[in-house]
Tab-separated table of C-alpha atoms in Angstrom:
chain	number	residue	atom	x	y	z
A	1	MET	CA	10.002	-1.214	106.600
A	2	GLN	CA	13.300	-2.564	105.192
A	3	LEU	CA	13.577	-3.893	101.620
A	4	ASN	CA	16.367	-5.778	99.939
A	5	THR	CA	16.664	-4.493	96.383
A	6	LYS	CA	18.489	-5.969	93.359
A	7	PRO	CA	20.080	-3.891	90.581
A	8	ARG	CA	18.864	-6.088	87.723
A	9	SER	CA	15.961	-4.943	85.652
A	10	THR	CA	14.669	-5.107	82.101
A	11	LEU	CA	13.621	-2.027	80.121
A	12	VAL	CA	11.016	-2.334	77.392
A	13	GLY	CA	10.549	1.077	75.880
A	14	ASN	CA	9.702	3.281	78.826
A	15	VAL	CA	8.534	0.353	80.978
A	16	GLU	CA	11.138	-0.882	83.491
A	17	ILE	CA	10.408	-4.104	85.413
A	18	HIS	CA	12.690	-4.818	88.351
A	19	ASP	CA	14.006	-8.105	89.613
A	20	LEU	CA	12.385	-9.427	92.786
A	21	PHE	CA	12.782	-7.279	95.888
A	22	ARG	CA	12.370	-8.891	99.350
A	23	VAL	CA	10.955	-7.654	102.625
A	24	VAL	CA	13.716	-7.895	105.221
A	25	GLU	CA	11.882	-6.233	108.145
A	26	LEU	CA	8.277	-5.183	108.529
A	27	ASP	CA	9.438	-2.453	110.934
A	28	SER	CA	12.942	-1.082	110.436
A	29	GLY	CA	12.911	1.078	113.563
A	30	LEU	CA	12.851	4.807	114.114
A	31	ILE	CA	14.501	6.639	111.165
A	32	ALA	CA	15.226	10.306	111.746
A	33	GLY	CA	15.645	12.242	108.526
A	34	PRO	CA	15.865	10.672	105.060
A	35	ASN	CA	15.378	7.060	104.160
A	36	LYS	CA	18.535	4.915	104.440
A	37	ARG	CA	20.292	2.732	101.874
A	38	ARG	CA	23.066	0.245	102.712
A	39	SER	CA	25.035	-1.560	99.948
A	40	LEU	CA	25.794	-5.283	100.620
A	41	THR	CA	28.645	-7.395	99.392
A	42	ASP	CA	26.404	-9.482	97.098
A	43	GLY	CA	25.584	-6.385	94.998
A	44	THR	CA	22.139	-5.837	96.464
A	45	SER	CA	21.106	-3.015	98.730
A	46	ASN	CA	18.967	-2.784	101.856
A	47	ILE	CA	16.708	0.264	101.965
A	48	SER	CA	14.991	1.337	105.169
A	49	LEU	CA	11.849	3.442	104.665
A	50	SER	CA	10.751	5.679	107.498
A	51	HIS	CA	7.270	5.575	109.123
A	52	THR	CA	6.714	9.100	107.801
A	53	SER	CA	7.406	7.997	104.225
A	54	LEU	CA	5.006	5.071	104.472
A	55	GLN	CA	2.309	7.133	106.097
A	56	ALA	CA	2.528	9.740	103.338
A	57	ILE	CA	1.640	7.025	100.876
A	58	GLU	CA	-0.971	5.320	103.074
A	59	THR	CA	-2.991	8.508	103.487
A	60	GLN	CA	-3.447	8.513	99.724
A	61	LEU	CA	-3.911	4.738	99.345
A	62	ALA	CA	-7.237	3.045	98.621
A	63	ILE	CA	-7.375	-0.705	99.284
A	64	VAL	CA	-9.918	-2.430	97.030
A	65	VAL	CA	-11.418	-5.595	98.551
A	66	PRO	CA	-13.337	-7.699	95.998
A	67	CYS	CA	-15.590	-10.147	97.871
A	68	MET	CA	-17.922	-12.971	96.840
A	69	ASP	CA	-19.606	-14.989	99.535
A	70	GLU	CA	-16.462	-15.295	101.645
A	71	GLU	CA	-16.631	-16.515	105.249
A	72	HIS	CA	-17.274	-13.501	107.457
A	73	PHE	CA	-14.256	-14.115	109.621
A	74	ILE	CA	-12.020	-13.837	106.551
A	75	LEU	CA	-13.437	-10.419	105.657
A	76	GLU	CA	-13.015	-9.317	109.275
A	77	GLY	CA	-9.419	-10.405	109.226
A	78	VAL	CA	-8.698	-8.506	106.010
A	79	LEU	CA	-10.265	-5.349	107.357
A	80	HIS	CA	-8.314	-5.513	110.642
A	81	GLY	CA	-5.052	-5.804	108.699
A	82	ILE	CA	-5.449	-2.644	106.572
A	83	PRO	CA	-3.451	0.319	107.912
A	84	HIS	CA	-5.545	2.993	109.585
A	85	ASP	CA	-4.970	5.783	107.091
A	86	CYS	CA	-6.024	3.784	103.941
A	87	LEU	CA	-9.485	4.094	102.452
A	88	ILE	CA	-11.337	0.768	102.273
A	89	VAL	CA	-13.407	0.065	99.147
A	90	LEU	CA	-15.442	-3.151	99.405
A	91	VAL	CA	-16.798	-4.386	96.040
A	92	SER	CA	-19.087	-7.325	96.692
A	93	ASN	CA	-20.684	-9.775	94.316
A	94	SER	CA	-22.209	-11.862	97.128
A	95	MET	CA	-25.731	-13.121	97.667
A	96	THR	CA	-28.072	-10.468	99.090
A	97	ASP	CA	-28.028	-11.669	102.746
A	98	ASN	CA	-24.310	-12.066	102.747
A	99	PHE	CA	-23.881	-8.573	101.300
A	100	LYS	CA	-25.951	-7.106	104.051
A	101	ASN	CA	-23.747	-8.851	106.629
A	102	GLU	CA	-20.605	-7.640	104.807
A	103	CYS	CA	-21.882	-4.025	104.950
A	104	LYS	CA	-22.559	-4.395	108.689
A	105	ILE	CA	-19.078	-5.781	109.267
A	106	LEU	CA	-17.567	-2.838	107.397
A	107	THR	CA	-19.778	-0.282	109.070
A	108	ASP	CA	-19.110	-1.582	112.568
A	109	PHE	CA	-15.320	-1.777	111.881
A	110	CYS	CA	-15.140	1.802	110.482
A	111	THR	CA	-17.357	3.221	113.220
A	112	ASP	CA	-15.312	1.605	116.008
A	113	THR	CA	-11.960	2.626	114.487
A	114	LYS	CA	-13.134	6.089	113.249
A	115	ARG	CA	-12.102	5.577	109.663
A	116	GLU	CA	-13.583	5.746	106.176
A	117	GLY	CA	-14.992	2.902	104.043
A	118	ILE	CA	-17.199	2.364	100.967
A	119	ALA	CA	-19.234	-0.646	100.022
A	120	ILE	CA	-21.098	-1.316	96.779
A	121	HIS	CA	-22.651	-4.390	95.160
A	122	GLN	CA	-21.341	-5.285	91.722
A	123	GLN	CA	-24.841	-5.962	90.363
A	124	ASP	CA	-26.327	-2.617	91.537
A	125	SER	CA	-28.437	-1.335	88.675
A	126	GLY	CA	-27.595	2.295	89.613
A	127	LEU	CA	-23.888	1.507	89.367
A	128	ALA	CA	-24.484	0.043	85.912
A	129	ARG	CA	-26.342	3.192	84.878
A	130	ALA	CA	-23.505	5.371	86.239
A	131	PHE	CA	-20.920	3.483	84.096
A	132	PHE	CA	-23.197	3.710	81.086
A	133	ASP	CA	-23.879	7.431	81.402
A	134	ALA	CA	-20.230	8.159	82.085
A	135	GLY	CA	-19.107	6.634	78.797
A	136	MET	CA	-18.153	3.035	79.785
A	137	PRO	CA	-20.945	0.850	78.430
A	138	ASN	CA	-18.486	-2.002	77.676
A	139	ILE	CA	-18.599	-3.221	81.308
A	140	LEU	CA	-22.290	-4.075	81.078
A	141	ASP	CA	-23.618	-7.388	79.833
A	142	ASN	CA	-26.295	-5.598	77.789
A	143	ALA	CA	-25.737	-2.000	76.789
A	144	SER	CA	-27.562	-1.924	73.499
A	145	GLU	CA	-30.812	-0.474	74.892
A	146	PRO	CA	-30.379	2.516	77.277
A	147	ASP	CA	-33.832	1.922	78.746
A	148	THR	CA	-33.241	-1.756	79.528
A	149	LEU	CA	-29.628	-1.824	80.671
A	150	GLY	CA	-28.124	-5.092	81.888
A	151	ARG	CA	-25.952	-5.364	84.938
A	152	ILE	CA	-22.193	-5.189	85.269
A	153	ARG	CA	-20.517	-8.450	84.178
A	154	ASN	CA	-19.383	-10.902	86.814
A	155	GLY	CA	-15.611	-11.118	87.309
A	156	LYS	CA	-12.654	-9.975	89.351
A	157	GLY	CA	-11.428	-7.664	86.651
A	158	GLU	CA	-14.756	-5.816	86.641
A	159	ALA	CA	-14.588	-5.547	90.451
A	160	MET	CA	-11.149	-3.993	90.210
A	161	MET	CA	-12.440	-1.516	87.627
A	162	ILE	CA	-15.166	-0.476	90.026
A	163	GLY	CA	-12.725	-0.079	92.862
A	164	THR	CA	-10.346	1.980	90.710
A	165	VAL	CA	-13.132	4.430	89.829
A	166	PHE	CA	-14.057	4.769	93.528
A	167	ALA	CA	-10.393	5.326	94.378
A	168	LYS	CA	-10.269	8.056	91.727
A	169	LEU	CA	-13.343	9.757	93.169
A	170	ALA	CA	-12.234	9.486	96.795
A	171	GLY	CA	-8.662	9.838	96.603
A	172	ALA	CA	-0.920	-11.120	105.714
A	173	VAL	CA	-3.046	-8.126	104.856
A	174	HIS	CA	-1.165	-5.669	107.033
A	175	GLU	CA	2.147	-6.666	105.425
A	176	TYR	CA	1.061	-6.423	101.826
A	177	CYS	CA	-0.525	-2.976	102.489
A	178	LYS	CA	2.765	-1.893	103.993
A	179	VAL	CA	4.577	-3.399	100.943
A	180	TYR	CA	2.334	-1.374	98.660
A	181	ALA	CA	3.297	1.757	100.511
A	182	ALA	CA	7.009	0.986	100.565
A	183	GLY	CA	7.020	-0.024	96.910
A	184	LEU	CA	5.017	3.003	95.754
A	185	HIS	CA	7.312	5.323	97.724
A	186	TYR	CA	10.428	3.703	96.202
A	187	ALA	CA	9.054	3.832	92.660
A	188	LEU	CA	7.862	7.434	92.889
A	189	HIS	CA	10.621	8.950	95.042
A	190	GLY	CA	13.551	6.462	95.291
A	191	THR	CA	15.200	6.888	98.720
A	192	GLY	CA	15.287	10.623	98.574
A	193	PRO	CA	12.732	13.305	99.641
A	194	GLU	CA	9.248	13.283	98.210
A	195	ASN	CA	8.845	14.552	94.665
A	196	THR	CA	5.648	16.564	94.861
A	197	ASP	CA	5.574	17.429	91.177
A	198	THR	CA	3.191	14.656	90.040
A	199	ASP	CA	3.717	15.517	86.316
A	200	LYS	CA	7.352	14.451	86.646
A	201	GLN	CA	6.770	11.336	88.743
A	202	PRO	CA	6.916	7.951	86.939
A	203	HIS	CA	3.905	5.690	86.902
A	204	ALA	CA	4.216	2.931	89.491
A	205	MET	CA	2.995	-0.689	89.770
A	206	ILE	CA	3.788	-2.862	92.766
A	207	ARG	CA	3.214	-6.635	92.387
A	208	ILE	CA	3.290	-8.947	95.441
A	209	LYS	CA	5.057	-12.368	95.499
A	210	TRP	CA	4.209	-14.307	98.621
A	211	LYS	CA	7.099	-15.916	100.449
A	212	SER	CA	5.378	-19.243	99.957
A	213	LYS	CA	1.926	-20.725	99.183
A	214	PRO	CA	1.720	-23.818	101.459
A	215	LYS	CA	-0.457	-26.751	100.322
A	216	ILE	CA	-1.783	-29.658	102.267
A	217	ILE	CA	0.041	-32.980	101.693
A	218	ASP	CA	-0.857	-36.025	103.861
A	219	GLY	CA	-2.583	-33.763	106.335
A	220	LYS	CA	0.386	-31.391	106.722
A	221	LEU	CA	1.083	-27.877	105.468
A	222	VAL	CA	4.032	-28.066	103.076
A	223	PRO	CA	5.686	-24.799	101.917
A	224	GLN	CA	5.631	-24.227	98.134
A	225	GLU	CA	7.694	-21.390	96.635
A	226	SER	CA	4.891	-20.414	94.265
A	227	GLY	CA	1.338	-21.433	93.478
A	228	ARG	CA	0.410	-23.949	90.742
A	229	CYS	CA	-1.020	-21.230	88.472
A	230	SER	CA	1.959	-18.863	89.002
A	231	ARG	CA	4.529	-21.493	88.110
A	232	VAL	CA	2.962	-22.060	84.686
A	233	VAL	CA	2.085	-18.483	83.706
A	234	ASN	CA	5.446	-17.098	85.019
A	235	GLN	CA	7.284	-19.506	82.793
A	236	TRP	CA	5.492	-18.509	79.636
A	237	MET	CA	5.483	-14.785	80.526
A	238	ASN	CA	9.280	-14.950	80.860
A	239	ARG	CA	9.591	-16.730	77.527
A	240	LEU	CA	7.547	-13.953	75.897
A	241	LEU	CA	9.640	-11.198	77.541
A	242	ASN	CA	12.844	-12.928	76.507
A	243	SER	CA	11.672	-12.990	72.906
A	244	PHE	CA	11.726	-9.212	72.590
A	245	ALA	CA	13.953	-7.833	75.418
A	246	ASP	CA	17.573	-8.593	74.453
A	247	GLU	CA	19.033	-7.928	77.909
A	248	SER	CA	16.608	-10.435	79.377
A	249	ILE	CA	17.642	-13.470	77.285
A	250	ASN	CA	17.209	-16.762	79.200
A	251	GLN	CA	16.393	-14.914	82.419
A	252	ASP	CA	13.363	-15.556	84.643
A	253	LEU	CA	12.738	-11.965	85.760
A	254	ILE	CA	8.954	-12.303	86.001
A	255	LYS	CA	7.888	-13.778	89.374
A	256	THR	CA	4.482	-12.120	89.643
A	257	ALA	CA	2.582	-12.782	86.336
A	258	ASN	CA	-0.523	-13.849	88.348
A	259	ALA	CA	-0.051	-11.329	91.226
A	260	GLY	CA	-3.498	-11.367	92.815
A	261	GLU	CA	-2.413	-8.535	95.104
A	262	HIS	CA	-0.985	-5.518	93.293
A	263	ALA	CA	-1.148	-1.749	93.529
A	264	MET	CA	-0.816	1.039	91.026
A	265	SER	CA	-0.561	4.851	91.086
A	266	ILE	CA	-4.038	6.100	90.242
A	267	ASP	CA	-2.887	7.771	87.004
A	268	LEU	CA	-1.484	4.442	85.714
A	269	ALA	CA	-4.639	2.531	86.822
A	270	LEU	CA	-6.716	4.912	84.767
A	271	GLN	CA	-4.530	4.605	81.642
A	272	LEU	CA	-4.076	0.858	81.536
A	273	SER	CA	-6.753	-1.446	80.114
A	274	PHE	CA	-8.419	-4.046	82.345
A	275	ALA	CA	-9.162	-7.595	81.216
A	276	THR	CA	-11.948	-9.694	82.591
A	277	GLY	CA	-11.651	-12.513	85.158
A	278	TYR	CA	-8.282	-14.004	86.044
A	279	ALA	CA	-6.630	-12.501	82.954
A	280	VAL	CA	-6.552	-9.073	84.605
A	281	GLU	CA	-3.201	-9.303	86.425
A	282	PRO	CA	-1.091	-10.837	83.603
A	283	PHE	CA	-2.818	-8.657	80.982
A	284	GLN	CA	-1.683	-5.471	82.603
A	285	LEU	CA	1.968	-6.459	82.186
A	286	ILE	CA	1.226	-7.186	78.451
A	287	ASP	CA	-0.649	-3.933	78.023
A	288	ALA	CA	2.188	-1.929	79.537
A	289	TRP	CA	4.770	-3.565	77.289
A	290	GLU	CA	2.641	-3.158	74.156
A	291	ARG	CA	2.191	0.556	74.883
A	292	SER	CA	5.712	1.226	76.150
A	293	GLY	CA	6.886	3.039	73.001
A	294	ALA	CA	9.189	0.233	71.942
A	295	PHE	CA	6.705	-1.102	69.410
A	296	PRO	CA	4.269	0.470	66.886
A	297	LEU	CA	0.730	0.743	68.230
A	298	SER	CA	-1.998	-1.250	66.524
A	299	THR	CA	-5.763	-1.337	66.537
A	300	PRO	CA	-7.191	-4.053	68.843
A	301	PRO	CA	-9.288	-6.817	67.292
A	302	GLN	CA	-12.912	-5.889	66.625
A	303	THR	CA	-15.069	-8.324	68.564
A	304	GLY	CA	-18.472	-6.649	68.967
A	305	THR	CA	-20.501	-3.606	68.000
A	306	ALA	CA	-18.918	-0.264	67.324
A	307	GLN	CA	-20.012	0.825	70.851
A	308	GLN	CA	-18.345	-2.210	72.509
A	309	ASN	CA	-15.059	-2.152	70.591
A	310	PRO	CA	-12.183	-0.371	72.398
A	311	PRO	CA	-10.415	2.508	70.631
A	312	PRO	CA	-6.763	2.114	69.600
A	313	PRO	CA	-4.520	2.259	72.706
A	314	ALA	CA	-2.430	5.322	73.442
A	315	ARG	CA	1.282	5.129	74.192
A	316	LEU	CA	2.249	5.444	77.880
A	317	THR	CA	4.189	8.699	77.726
A	318	ARG	CA	5.731	8.669	81.173
A	319	LYS	CA	8.157	6.052	82.525
A	320	VAL	CA	6.502	3.063	84.233
A	321	GLU	CA	8.355	1.468	87.210
A	322	ILE	CA	7.140	-2.105	87.901
A	323	LEU	CA	8.377	-3.483	91.258
A	324	GLN	CA	8.010	-7.080	92.349
A	325	ILE	CA	8.298	-7.555	96.136
A	326	GLU	CA	8.497	-10.792	98.085
A	327	THR	CA	6.806	-10.806	101.519
A	328	LEU	CA	8.090	-12.249	104.769
A	329	ASN	CA	4.806	-14.121	105.432
A	330	PRO	CA	3.245	-17.098	103.508
A	331	HIS	CA	-0.172	-16.887	101.874
A	332	ILE	CA	-2.634	-19.428	103.317
A	333	HIS	CA	-5.436	-19.630	100.699
A	334	ASP	CA	-8.563	-21.553	100.025
A	335	PHE	CA	-7.654	-25.208	99.236
A	336	GLY	CA	-11.144	-26.258	98.287
A	337	LYS	CA	-11.576	-24.836	94.796
A	338	GLY	CA	-10.181	-27.879	92.945
A	339	GLU	CA	-8.015	-28.574	89.915
A	340	GLU	CA	-10.501	-27.251	87.383
A	341	HIS	CA	-10.391	-23.785	89.050
A	342	ILE	CA	-6.578	-23.774	88.810
A	343	GLN	CA	-6.652	-24.843	85.150
A	344	ARG	CA	-9.143	-22.132	84.335
A	345	MET	CA	-6.881	-19.527	85.965
A	346	GLN	CA	-3.858	-20.933	84.073
A	347	VAL	CA	-5.488	-20.853	80.651
A	348	GLN	CA	-6.848	-17.302	81.170
A	349	GLY	CA	-3.382	-16.125	82.099
A	350	LEU	CA	-1.718	-17.958	79.190
A	351	GLY	CA	-4.307	-16.509	76.824
A	352	THR	CA	-2.959	-13.000	77.456
A	353	THR	CA	0.535	-14.072	76.235
A	354	TYR	CA	-0.802	-16.049	73.302
A	355	HIS	CA	-2.913	-13.189	71.955
A	356	SER	CA	-0.352	-10.453	72.577
A	357	ARG	CA	0.756	-8.800	69.336
A	358	LEU	CA	4.314	-9.173	70.723
A	359	ALA	CA	4.136	-12.976	70.632
A	360	PRO	CA	6.263	-14.507	67.821
A	361	GLN	CA	4.604	-17.292	65.853
A	362	GLU	CA	7.032	-19.966	67.168
A	363	PHE	CA	6.095	-18.948	70.726
A	364	LYS	CA	2.366	-19.211	69.854
A	365	ASP	CA	2.810	-22.620	68.286
A	366	GLU	CA	4.639	-24.017	71.254
A	367	LEU	CA	2.190	-22.513	73.745
A	368	LYS	CA	-0.733	-23.954	71.768
A	369	GLU	CA	0.798	-27.443	71.963
A	370	TYR	CA	1.401	-27.062	75.699
A	371	VAL	CA	-2.243	-26.111	76.276
A	372	LYS	CA	-3.480	-28.992	74.163
A	373	GLU	CA	-1.487	-31.422	76.209
A	374	GLU	CA	-1.874	-29.950	79.734
A	375	LEU	CA	-5.115	-28.012	79.694
A	376	SER	CA	-7.223	-29.736	77.054
A	377	SER	CA	-10.346	-29.574	79.109
A	378	GLN	CA	-10.239	-25.784	79.049
A	379	VAL	CA	-9.847	-25.270	75.280
A	380	ASP	CA	-11.219	-26.639	72.019
A	381	GLU	CA	-9.412	-29.234	70.007
A	382	GLY	CA	-7.214	-26.557	68.331
A	383	GLY	CA	-5.657	-25.664	71.673
A	384	VAL	CA	-6.003	-21.904	71.282
A	385	PRO	CA	-6.793	-20.136	74.633
A	386	GLN	CA	-9.788	-17.906	74.489
A	387	ARG	CA	-9.007	-14.180	74.031
A	388	ALA	CA	-9.970	-12.312	77.191
A	389	ARG	CA	-12.492	-9.482	77.083
A	390	VAL	CA	-10.506	-6.206	77.358
A	391	TYR	CA	-12.039	-2.909	78.390
A	392	PRO	CA	-10.862	0.500	77.246
A	393	PRO	CA	-8.915	2.560	79.858
A	394	LEU	CA	-11.044	4.227	82.512
A	395	GLU	CA	-9.524	7.667	81.915
A	396	GLY	CA	-12.046	8.172	79.084
A	397	MET	CA	-14.976	8.228	81.527
A	398	ASP	CA	-16.772	11.373	82.691
A	399	PHE	CA	-16.219	11.000	86.411
A	400	GLY	CA	-18.505	13.969	87.267
A	401	VAL	CA	-21.444	12.274	85.516
A	402	PHE	CA	-20.544	8.937	87.131
A	403	GLU	CA	-20.549	10.381	90.654
A	404	ASP	CA	-23.857	12.222	90.145
A	405	VAL	CA	-25.686	9.200	88.744
A	406	LEU	CA	-24.104	6.847	91.342
A	407	LYS	CA	-25.328	8.974	94.295
A	408	ALA	CA	-28.774	9.393	92.735
A	409	GLN	CA	-29.475	5.804	91.676
A	410	ALA	CA	-27.161	3.275	93.468
A	411	GLY	CA	-29.263	1.421	95.996
A	412	THR	CA	-26.501	-0.520	97.600
A	413	LEU	CA	-23.926	2.244	98.058
A	414	ASP	CA	-22.836	2.443	101.676
A	415	MET	CA	-20.385	5.180	102.732
A	416	VAL	CA	-19.002	5.153	106.282
A	417	GLY	CA	-16.896	7.843	107.906
A	418	GLY	CA	-16.162	11.400	106.954
A	419	PHE	CA	-17.884	11.550	103.479
């Protein structure tokens, strides 16, 4: 793969977020020896990453596929686009019959292609028990009585937490998987040889920006540079960043505030907090900045019982490299979810910036007025976006206990391949 990289970045404490990279070629040809870098006259560089470099990442890469009553052909297309060496983790919140069909699709695919996959249902009572016993009761909708546990809360953020734990235990879809591999290699190793000393590697987060998100106008597909939600949340995320990062004044560095497709090194995924629902992607930018070492740490707001409240966050001690990469291909998405769905996504994303302790009062006042005018159906008359539920980092779990309870009690766990 060949990437076009830009030198501009913003450093907040030990968190560095880079300007938008672009995919130039999906396949950059046979590269013998080290990866290649070529400087261009516009100040950018083209970096060609070898098949060997990408495969080294892909063999350690788990692709989490959250699914909720999708058309079966969509799931099949996603599976067929995932590179062969990646582990597939399917986290479903579908109706029972649909989940059975999803498991069959995954099993048939992994059997035919001789690869590994895992499927689990988000509402599995054994999965809920595993999280509870491993020290993460916050993810359950009722954890007050150990003998009458509730289920795991609905939400994309919760599905991503499940997938992250499975990745920890185990170790155009094809393009974005390749982009993950290329971005992770660049963030961890640059263009040189692999750095195998994981204690000295930076944390890495790769956030995907689609080349375009076409919409239907008068019966025709019309390219749009970004989605309706991204345009709004990116704008306010940049305003927040500009308020505390001097070198970023009046710049629009953030292009991926709502990056629905993003990857992290497993150590970073375990250290960052997850927010519920559509707040999960923008919140992880906020969480990284707040814990970057540039600002004093503070105790999060107390919103529930002592058992439910997260502990004070810890500083991220290693450098965090955040890469934003634009694809070659557009993203054709579901057009049928309606304006209310888009507004709900917008207000959840904006809520992460409003409630950030880094947000100046002037910023909060202006954002509140914007929400009252543009998203009034999603908030009360005061215009304050609801604070997202935030879970403590997964690194505090006992993964040995989780695995033992999961294997003993999870009725929907389906493991295919060499497990």
